[in-house]
């Protein structure tokens, strides 16, 4: 039978606040175990949570950027369960009244634009971390590191609107781009700052009743989400084809094998006994605060992309690449403010700049070839001081040393040869060396023209003005 | 009169005039504790070294002329208040050896004023009980009669005052835990409005009901202690940011024209005749002072106990989850595996009443039962709150008994939880409504056990109930009687 897949995603994004959500401890990653803790995040008797205002601000930003309604009065709730990495025996989260509801994102897959609903966004605290170790004397031991306990998370829950693994990836990428753009999450999937659970179910094509879903956990890359969902579709289809029933359960994705395996079934599912946390008062957010936060939102990628097409006349593809990250966009816009030919800039940024950065693993904000240097160089090309080809050499040097392009051109003697006499002399030498080829050309083998251009450019060590070479060469060959 | 017998304001005068030193007062108190503790068992931990250290510091401070009304005063605390470096057990085996790394805000405020900490007081385990019988550290006795309970859960806070083992104490009140033992031991006990005193560093039983308050010899001391601990605390989101009035200044001897409500629903069958008598006499006293009485109705009173035992236990079931043997407190070391460790540590660490309430609360919050129990209880709580709001539209304070009976005998109700729960029937509604109440001595039973009456005030109306209590105290002799030890 043919099946329609139905997917909903739950994303956890760790927020980039300096301190934790309910206490003043630092959120810095990688510190000595338990060095960033206090009575509150250790769950000491008598300790009480106090909400970090920055977390609320970031949650509102995320909500506004995903077209959510901001709940004027939201409530923190306790999610009760026992685990050694959860010091209080409950996680403070939001349940019935989350801070953001009813949002949506547009994604594009195979040229089609689709709206994906966002059910809710809520704030919660993270748990600590267990470290399991073999010891010499006592066998296996487990240690608890509570540095991460109480760090702020946003949980962003989509509607079950996704219909393929590709749509899921597109949605996830879009969301990732937004939280990173907003500067509220570093988006590091390997370190778990941005992680995803997927609810996947199948129903016969044409049906409108959702099948039984499995919840896939532990998916920490875009590649894995595709793998996990595709595996899960196959697994569930096999079960349904055999006339069996899919079991509602939580399944763990194993990146080593690309498969999922059962973690716990419905009957083992926790009863979290959610109830409003009596230690925290209802969170009331006034319209004026929401508007104030709205005013601080950066231009988001979709809007930016459209503006690049409209304002700079860039092709869709270029606009997409240049708006992919806030840093690239900032670099591009800094260039565009200094040099009017946006498409030329775009070619260089998408080409040489991003390639060079990728090669040595640098961020564009740290690019030694700054927007000013790059655009100075583009001016040199435009003035004819150097050719586009020589410019690549200049760029390499500029990227390596951060030197002014004009100085590089001067020091290396890269000024373009535009003197007719000098170019004619080089042409004469080349033609004199290749009498056979000249003969063939003149007998009609015109595609040899390119060969002569190449030889002339080579002989001039790339410095001859290509347009003049073309013109003079043609004249000489036609003789 | 011995130094240990003095009130805060009496001892303060002597300290200020340099008639005595804090060290002398403290030694007197420590000797008194030593002399009677066997017969009362108010304390879980006596802290003589800490006390003398504090007293010496207080004397140095007094010598510099920086005396506060509480400087050098021997104070004891219910063992629910975290005290940095001093064992804090909450009367539970699970915290038998717990030494907190920080002070609760209330303790820090008292320390700032230079109090002398003489020890940590017995209570019901995790403040769950009305008799101090559920303590892992044994039962406290009523100083007025060793066969009787002192009340609870702040039983040690009240017995300690009645036995004159501390000048003043702090307790906590979730459903009557300050007022009921104060009544049973012949002390003054005040439960402030929810949010008036910080709960930070106070071991939580039921977070939406718990409040810190004083237990003292008289109303003037009560006002001093309340003023010292009240106020907004940025570490407690539920503490209210309102200025703290000068409660001592509110103690004027005038209740003329004060409108006092008598709730019809509180004069129930089963009210002990001695309690009824105390009430009648209190009414007569106030009438004599020019107060006006009117009958009022608090129609949802009947539901208060049931509502309380759903909300309090639900919150407790979650609050007590942190006692899992992982980071602090009792851990069973023979356990095989995690689940086993949780179950054995908690089974050994908690007593029967605590387990009963955790189970009740877990049940009330369970999926499928939440709406019928917890949510319904919250709705009834709102109705009870409205009862009070409506009543306070016509009266300034409400006068009620504190408990239906004087102190009962040790063991009498321990195996009958329902009877035990009903002993808080008049105090519980005040916690549910989040408002304030004070218990003042108002008589004695035939057995010679003290009886208190309760004045309930409007939210943040502590000044009014203190004034009413003060006027009553000035016109009665009950508070002057002392337990014969």
Coordinates of C-alpha atoms in Angstrom, one line a residue, chain A residues 39-40 42-51 78 80-90 96 144 146 271-281, chain B residues 82 98 101-102 194 199-203 207-208 234-238 314-315 317-319 321-324 326-328 338 342 346 362 365-367 370 374:
Chain A
X39 CA 21.6 26.1 46.0
X40 CA 18.9 26.9 43.4
X42 CA 21.4 22.1 42.9
X43 CA 17.9 21.7 44.1
X44 CA 18.9 22.3 47.8
X45 CA 16.1 22.3 50.4
X46 CA 14.5 25.7 50.7
X47 CA 16.0 27.1 47.4
X48 CA 13.5 29.0 45.2
X49 CA 13.6 29.8 41.5
X50 CA 13.6 33.4 40.2
X51 CA 13.0 33.9 36.5
X78 CA 6.4 21.5 37.2
X80 CA 7.6 15.6 37.8
X81 CA 9.9 12.6 37.4
X82 CA 12.9 11.1 39.1
X83 CA 16.3 11.0 37.5
X84 CA 19.7 11.8 39.0
X85 CA 20.4 14.6 36.5
X86 CA 17.2 16.3 37.7
X87 CA 18.1 17.8 41.1
X88 CA 14.6 18.9 42.2
X89 CA 12.8 15.8 41.0
X90 CA 10.9 18.0 38.7
X96 CA -1.1 24.7 29.7
X144 CA 26.4 13.9 38.2
X146 CA 25.0 19.9 37.3
X271 CA 2.8 10.4 34.2
X272 CA 4.5 13.7 34.7
X273 CA 1.8 15.1 37.0
X274 CA 2.1 18.6 35.6
X275 CA 0.8 21.4 37.8
X276 CA 1.4 25.1 38.1
X277 CA 4.7 25.8 39.9
X278 CA 3.6 27.6 43.2
X279 CA 7.1 29.1 43.5
X280 CA 6.7 31.2 40.4
X281 CA 4.0 33.8 39.9
Chain B
X82 CA 18.2 26.5 56.9
X98 CA 22.2 17.6 56.5
X101 CA 25.5 25.6 52.9
X102 CA 23.4 28.8 53.3
X194 CA 1.2 34.9 52.2
X199 CA 10.3 31.5 52.1
X200 CA 13.8 31.4 50.7
X201 CA 15.8 28.8 52.6
X202 CA 12.8 27.5 54.5
X203 CA 12.3 23.8 53.7
X207 CA 4.7 26.2 48.7
X208 CA 1.5 28.1 48.1
X234 CA 14.4 39.1 45.5
X235 CA 15.2 35.4 46.0
X236 CA 11.5 34.6 46.6
X237 CA 9.3 35.5 43.6
X238 CA 6.2 35.1 45.8
X314 CA 0.0 17.7 45.8
X315 CA 2.6 20.4 46.3
X317 CA 4.6 15.3 46.7
X318 CA 6.6 17.4 44.2
X319 CA 8.5 19.4 46.8
X321 CA 11.0 14.7 45.3
X322 CA 14.4 16.2 45.7
X323 CA 15.1 13.9 48.7
X324 CA 16.3 11.1 46.5
X326 CA 21.6 11.5 45.2
X327 CA 23.1 14.8 46.3
X328 CA 22.4 15.1 50.0
X338 CA 19.0 3.4 40.7
X342 CA 15.5 5.8 45.3
X346 CA 13.0 7.3 50.6
X362 CA 0.7 12.1 43.9
X365 CA -2.0 15.1 40.5
X366 CA -2.2 11.9 38.5
X367 CA -3.4 12.1 34.9
X370 CA -6.1 16.0 38.2
X374 CA -6.3 19.2 42.3

